[in-house]
mmCIF file of C-alpha atoms in Angstrom:
data_model
loop_
_atom_site.group_PDB
_atom_site.id
_atom_site.type_symbol
_atom_site.label_atom_id
_atom_site.label_comp_id
_atom_site.label_asym_id
_atom_site.label_seq_id
_atom_site.Cartn_x
_atom_site.Cartn_y
_atom_site.Cartn_z
ATOM 1 C CA GLY Q 1 -2.602 -17.177 24.051
ATOM 2 C CA GLN Q 2 -5.456 -14.722 24.358
ATOM 3 C CA GLN Q 3 -8.107 -15.065 21.940
ATOM 4 C CA LEU Q 4 -11.293 -12.837 21.023
ATOM 5 C CA ASN Q 5 -14.358 -14.851 19.667
ATOM 6 C CA GLN Q 6 -15.907 -12.463 17.107
ATOM 7 C CA SER Q 7 -19.743 -13.512 15.954
ATOM 8 C CA PRO Q 8 -20.937 -13.971 13.677
ATOM 9 C CA GLN Q 9 -18.685 -15.251 11.260
ATOM 10 C CA SER Q 10 -20.804 -14.256 8.120
ATOM 11 C CA MET Q 11 -23.320 -12.068 7.343
ATOM 12 C CA PHE Q 12 -25.935 -12.207 4.174
ATOM 13 C CA ILE Q 13 -27.953 -9.009 4.288
ATOM 14 C CA GLN Q 14 -30.149 -7.022 2.033
ATOM 15 C CA GLU Q 15 -29.204 -3.432 1.798
ATOM 16 C CA GLY Q 16 -30.771 -1.039 4.020
ATOM 17 C CA GLU Q 17 -30.837 -3.602 6.924
ATOM 18 C CA ASP Q 18 -29.009 -2.854 10.210
ATOM 19 C CA VAL Q 19 -26.164 -5.068 11.138
ATOM 20 C CA SER Q 20 -24.867 -6.373 14.685
ATOM 21 C CA MET Q 21 -21.461 -8.211 15.062
ATOM 22 C CA ASN Q 22 -19.946 -8.552 18.384
ATOM 23 C CA CYS Q 23 -16.627 -9.935 20.265
ATOM 24 C CA THR Q 24 -16.424 -11.746 23.414
ATOM 25 C CA SER Q 25 -12.961 -12.549 25.339
ATOM 26 C CA SER Q 26 -12.214 -14.297 28.594
ATOM 27 C CA SER Q 27 -9.723 -11.762 29.221
ATOM 28 C CA ILE Q 28 -10.125 -8.177 30.045
ATOM 29 C CA PHE Q 29 -8.901 -5.731 27.307
ATOM 30 C CA ASN Q 30 -7.927 -1.954 27.489
ATOM 31 C CA THR Q 31 -8.891 -0.822 24.380
ATOM 32 C CA TRP Q 32 -10.915 -2.196 21.868
ATOM 33 C CA LEU Q 33 -10.479 -1.352 18.122
ATOM 34 C CA TRP Q 34 -12.889 -1.963 15.108
ATOM 35 C CA TYR Q 35 -11.315 -2.390 11.537
ATOM 36 C CA LYS Q 36 -12.803 -3.114 8.260
ATOM 37 C CA GLN Q 37 -10.676 -4.794 5.696
ATOM 38 C CA ASP Q 38 -11.443 -4.872 1.726
ATOM 39 C CA PRO Q 39 -10.055 -7.622 -0.354
ATOM 40 C CA GLY Q 40 -6.499 -7.331 -0.576
ATOM 41 C CA GLU Q 41 -6.126 -4.237 1.285
ATOM 42 C CA GLY Q 42 -4.538 -3.513 4.641
ATOM 43 C CA PRO Q 43 -7.198 -2.919 7.750
ATOM 44 C CA VAL Q 44 -8.637 0.297 8.213
ATOM 45 C CA LEU Q 45 -9.495 1.862 11.613
ATOM 46 C CA LEU Q 46 -13.522 2.388 11.868
ATOM 47 C CA ILE Q 47 -13.467 3.098 15.935
ATOM 48 C CA ALA Q 48 -11.239 3.160 18.596
ATOM 49 C CA LEU Q 49 -13.177 2.846 22.068
ATOM 50 C CA TYR Q 50 -10.703 3.445 25.428
ATOM 51 C CA LYS Q 51 -13.350 3.286 28.286
ATOM 52 C CA ALA Q 52 -15.536 0.525 29.890
ATOM 53 C CA GLY Q 53 -19.287 1.355 28.861
ATOM 54 C CA GLU Q 54 -18.014 3.838 26.281
ATOM 55 C CA LEU Q 55 -20.237 4.343 23.093
ATOM 56 C CA THR Q 56 -18.497 6.029 20.355
ATOM 57 C CA SER Q 57 -20.165 6.695 16.706
ATOM 58 C CA ASN Q 58 -18.810 7.291 13.199
ATOM 59 C CA GLY Q 59 -21.227 7.886 10.633
ATOM 60 C CA ARG Q 60 -23.636 5.037 10.659
ATOM 61 C CA LEU Q 61 -21.429 2.841 12.640
ATOM 62 C CA THR Q 62 -21.748 2.581 16.506
ATOM 63 C CA ALA Q 63 -19.539 0.498 18.748
ATOM 64 C CA GLN Q 64 -19.567 0.023 22.483
ATOM 65 C CA PHE Q 65 -16.908 -1.146 25.081
ATOM 66 C CA GLY Q 66 -18.794 -3.502 27.269
ATOM 67 C CA ILE Q 67 -18.901 -2.859 31.231
ATOM 68 C CA THR Q 68 -16.840 -5.940 31.949
ATOM 69 C CA ARG Q 69 -13.925 -5.060 29.513
ATOM 70 C CA LYS Q 70 -14.494 -8.381 28.239
ATOM 71 C CA ASP Q 71 -16.782 -7.655 25.023
ATOM 72 C CA SER Q 72 -17.350 -5.027 22.337
ATOM 73 C CA PHE Q 73 -20.086 -4.672 19.652
ATOM 74 C CA LEU Q 74 -20.420 -2.832 16.151
ATOM 75 C CA ASN Q 75 -23.491 -1.642 14.307
ATOM 76 C CA ILE Q 76 -23.958 -0.481 11.249
ATOM 77 C CA SER Q 77 -27.360 1.015 10.326
ATOM 78 C CA ALA Q 78 -29.049 1.452 6.972
ATOM 79 C CA SER Q 79 -26.220 -0.873 5.222
ATOM 80 C CA ILE Q 80 -25.041 0.376 1.744
ATOM 81 C CA PRO Q 81 -23.193 -1.598 -0.945
ATOM 82 C CA SER Q 82 -19.594 -0.276 0.166
ATOM 83 C CA ASP Q 83 -20.187 -1.683 3.759
ATOM 84 C CA VAL Q 84 -19.008 -5.014 2.161
ATOM 85 C CA GLY Q 85 -16.011 -6.320 3.394
ATOM 86 C CA ILE Q 86 -14.539 -8.214 6.695
ATOM 87 C CA TYR Q 87 -15.029 -6.390 9.895
ATOM 88 C CA PHE Q 88 -12.375 -7.444 12.474
ATOM 89 C CA CYS Q 89 -12.595 -6.544 16.283
ATOM 90 C CA ALA Q 90 -9.098 -6.344 18.202
ATOM 91 C CA GLY Q 91 -8.098 -5.657 21.675
ATOM 92 C CA HIS Q 92 -4.913 -4.238 23.463
ATOM 93 C CA SER Q 93 -3.866 -6.260 26.254
ATOM 94 C CA GLY Q 94 -1.033 -6.795 28.511
ATOM 95 C CA LEU Q 95 0.979 -4.518 30.830
ATOM 96 C CA GLN Q 96 2.080 -1.394 30.065
ATOM 97 C CA GLY Q 97 5.177 -1.358 27.585
ATOM 98 C CA ALA Q 98 4.437 -5.257 26.531
ATOM 99 C CA GLN Q 99 1.261 -4.947 24.702
ATOM 100 C CA LYS Q 100 -0.221 -7.102 22.302
ATOM 101 C CA LEU Q 101 -3.000 -5.904 19.687
ATOM 102 C CA VAL Q 102 -5.044 -9.288 19.561
ATOM 103 C CA PHE Q 103 -7.625 -9.798 16.622
ATOM 104 C CA GLY Q 104 -10.894 -11.641 16.164
ATOM 105 C CA GLN Q 105 -11.310 -13.795 13.460
ATOM 106 C CA GLY Q 106 -13.493 -11.371 11.546
ATOM 107 C CA THR Q 107 -17.193 -10.906 10.264
ATOM 108 C CA ARG Q 108 -17.464 -11.220 6.527
ATOM 109 C CA LEU Q 109 -20.315 -8.918 5.351
ATOM 110 C CA THR Q 110 -22.132 -9.524 2.142
ATOM 111 C CA ILE Q 111 -25.173 -7.383 0.981
ATOM 112 C CA ASN Q 112 -27.817 -8.291 -1.704
ATOM 113 C CA PRO Q 113 -29.055 -5.082 -3.442
ATOM 114 C CA ASP H 1 -3.569 6.254 3.023
ATOM 115 C CA SER H 2 -2.625 5.335 6.505
ATOM 116 C CA GLY H 3 0.806 6.352 6.602
ATOM 117 C CA VAL H 4 2.262 3.143 6.710
ATOM 118 C CA THR H 5 4.701 1.919 3.808
ATOM 119 C CA GLN H 6 5.330 -1.473 3.015
ATOM 120 C CA THR H 7 7.731 -3.090 0.567
ATOM 121 C CA PRO H 8 7.520 -4.959 -1.870
ATOM 122 C CA LYS H 9 3.422 -5.198 -2.449
ATOM 123 C CA HIS H 10 4.041 -8.492 -4.123
ATOM 124 C CA LEU H 11 6.584 -11.458 -3.836
ATOM 125 C CA ILE H 12 6.824 -14.948 -5.291
ATOM 126 C CA THR H 13 9.717 -16.969 -4.403
ATOM 127 C CA ALA H 14 10.964 -20.429 -4.063
ATOM 128 C CA THR H 15 10.712 -22.920 -1.263
ATOM 129 C CA GLY H 16 13.741 -22.749 0.936
ATOM 130 C CA GLN H 17 14.516 -19.401 0.019
ATOM 131 C CA ARG H 18 14.857 -16.410 2.256
ATOM 132 C CA VAL H 19 13.003 -12.933 1.946
ATOM 133 C CA THR H 20 12.731 -9.665 3.745
ATOM 134 C CA LEU H 21 9.658 -7.658 4.086
ATOM 135 C CA ARG H 22 9.985 -3.876 4.821
ATOM 136 C CA CYS H 23 8.009 -1.485 6.900
ATOM 137 C CA SER H 24 8.171 2.126 7.461
ATOM 138 C CA PRO H 25 5.922 3.687 10.080
ATOM 139 C CA ARG H 26 4.030 6.482 10.291
ATOM 140 C CA SER H 27 5.882 9.491 10.886
ATOM 141 C CA GLY H 28 6.314 9.679 14.919
ATOM 142 C CA ASP H 29 5.174 6.174 15.479
ATOM 143 C CA LEU H 30 7.566 4.318 17.677
ATOM 144 C CA SER H 31 5.739 0.829 17.625
ATOM 145 C CA VAL H 32 5.483 -1.780 14.958
ATOM 146 C CA TYR H 33 3.440 -4.674 14.616
ATOM 147 C CA TRP H 34 3.835 -7.695 12.034
ATOM 148 C CA TYR H 35 0.672 -9.855 11.217
ATOM 149 C CA GLN H 36 0.319 -12.802 9.012
ATOM 150 C CA GLN H 37 -2.860 -13.329 7.231
ATOM 151 C CA SER H 38 -3.647 -16.373 5.239
ATOM 152 C CA LEU H 39 -6.110 -17.028 2.859
ATOM 153 C CA ASP H 40 -9.337 -15.923 4.286
ATOM 154 C CA GLN H 41 -7.981 -16.221 7.744
ATOM 155 C CA GLY H 42 -7.787 -13.571 10.383
ATOM 156 C CA LEU H 43 -4.682 -11.561 11.318
ATOM 157 C CA GLN H 44 -2.270 -13.591 13.314
ATOM 158 C CA PHE H 45 0.074 -11.343 15.385
ATOM 159 C CA LEU H 46 3.938 -12.350 15.053
ATOM 160 C CA ILE H 47 5.685 -9.706 16.869
ATOM 161 C CA GLN H 48 5.974 -6.091 17.895
ATOM 162 C CA TYR H 49 8.739 -3.569 18.203
ATOM 163 C CA TYR H 50 9.181 -0.707 20.388
ATOM 164 C CA ASN H 51 11.775 2.024 19.445
ATOM 165 C CA GLY H 52 14.159 -0.723 18.529
ATOM 166 C CA GLU H 53 13.142 -3.378 21.248
ATOM 167 C CA GLU H 54 11.251 -6.202 20.982
ATOM 168 C CA ARG H 55 8.281 -5.790 23.141
ATOM 169 C CA ALA H 56 5.763 -8.832 22.386
ATOM 170 C CA LYS H 57 5.871 -12.053 20.793
ATOM 171 C CA GLY H 58 3.047 -13.957 19.155
ATOM 172 C CA ASN H 59 2.931 -17.066 16.862
ATOM 173 C CA ILE H 60 6.306 -16.230 15.333
ATOM 174 C CA LEU H 61 8.010 -19.417 13.882
ATOM 175 C CA GLU H 62 11.611 -19.602 14.691
ATOM 176 C CA ARG H 63 12.413 -19.595 10.637
ATOM 177 C CA PHE H 64 10.800 -15.868 11.100
ATOM 178 C CA SER H 65 12.846 -12.778 12.590
ATOM 179 C CA ALA H 66 12.250 -9.173 12.717
ATOM 180 C CA GLN H 67 14.205 -6.169 13.769
ATOM 181 C CA GLN H 68 13.540 -2.307 14.383
ATOM 182 C CA PHE H 69 16.395 0.031 13.105
ATOM 183 C CA PRO H 70 17.142 3.201 14.636
ATOM 184 C CA ASP H 71 15.029 5.236 11.867
ATOM 185 C CA LEU H 72 12.284 3.191 13.088
ATOM 186 C CA HIS H 73 11.556 1.248 9.830
ATOM 187 C CA SER H 74 11.390 -2.637 10.364
ATOM 188 C CA GLU H 75 12.185 -5.503 8.469
ATOM 189 C CA LEU H 76 10.567 -9.170 8.963
ATOM 190 C CA ASN H 77 13.048 -11.933 7.637
ATOM 191 C CA LEU H 78 11.253 -15.033 6.723
ATOM 192 C CA SER H 79 13.827 -18.065 5.707
ATOM 193 C CA SER H 80 13.549 -21.758 4.866
ATOM 194 C CA LEU H 81 10.473 -21.121 3.288
ATOM 195 C CA GLU H 82 7.674 -23.426 2.853
ATOM 196 C CA LEU H 83 4.270 -23.602 1.012
ATOM 197 C CA GLY H 84 2.405 -22.795 3.707
ATOM 198 C CA ASP H 85 4.062 -19.479 4.384
ATOM 199 C CA SER H 86 2.133 -18.158 1.292
ATOM 200 C CA ALA H 87 -0.223 -15.164 3.120
ATOM 201 C CA LEU H 88 -0.505 -11.504 3.336
ATOM 202 C CA TYR H 89 2.135 -9.718 5.896
ATOM 203 C CA PHE H 90 0.859 -6.551 7.228
ATOM 204 C CA CYS H 91 2.783 -4.130 9.424
ATOM 205 C CA ALA H 92 0.838 -1.930 11.527
ATOM 206 C CA SER H 93 2.493 1.113 13.860
ATOM 207 C CA SER H 94 1.375 3.292 16.643
ATOM 208 C CA GLN H 95 2.622 5.895 18.401
ATOM 209 C CA SER H 96 3.559 4.064 21.550
ATOM 210 C CA THR H 97 2.911 0.643 23.509
ATOM 211 C CA GLY H 98 0.348 2.308 25.921
ATOM 212 C CA PHE H 99 -3.014 1.935 26.692
ATOM 213 C CA GLY H 100 -5.842 3.380 24.393
ATOM 214 C CA THR H 101 -3.094 3.445 21.347
ATOM 215 C CA GLU H 102 -4.390 2.862 18.142
ATOM 216 C CA ALA H 103 -2.895 1.104 15.372
ATOM 217 C CA PHE H 104 -2.525 1.978 11.435
ATOM 218 C CA PHE H 105 -1.921 -1.019 8.728
ATOM 219 C CA GLY H 106 -0.057 -0.752 5.603
ATOM 220 C CA GLN H 107 -1.321 -2.070 2.422
ATOM 221 C CA GLY H 108 0.453 -5.595 3.161
ATOM 222 C CA THR H 109 2.959 -7.786 1.371
ATOM 223 C CA ARG H 110 1.418 -10.683 -0.578
ATOM 224 C CA LEU H 111 4.070 -13.420 -0.418
ATOM 225 C CA THR H 112 3.680 -16.497 -2.799
ATOM 226 C CA VAL H 113 5.834 -19.358 -2.251
ATOM 227 C CA VAL H 114 6.138 -22.071 -5.175
#
């Protein structure tokens, strides 16, 4: 089946550092979504991207939809302790009316104060 | 609060048993997705329903089945449970199956099979 390759799998950073993670696929996606999941909770949507080349920000978060439609990245600037969690990318693919939302394996972010 | 409601929040059951997980989508959302998340793993897509009809299938076992009812709530049925079925099960909903659709997740049901 379709897979999203998300990297890195984990990150250990100091508070205040910037963070960058990305997702790649061998297939084209029509939409890229970025989610954050806290332990024991459901994923929460952070940013949605709809067009190739689109760059969207949400506070300290910035995400881009790759020109080839096969990749996306998420940047977090000036990290703070509440940024800790698992970040997932997800992509919509498939024909209209028969789409699947496929997730990457996640990037676990740990912040040292 | 995402507006997606899942019940129960926790479920403990024995091997061989059958359970039903319930999901109420956000108001106005026609599409429901089910995902399984094992410990420290990613989200595995199981199945998607749109307005009562199955639209996409992922890695869903034959022992598992789902349906979406006329009021748009959905149920995921897990039968002949095995220890390996212990996981978090998430439901997500979105307005449509169309392009550019955002999906919002419930809080999940934690299933423990003993």
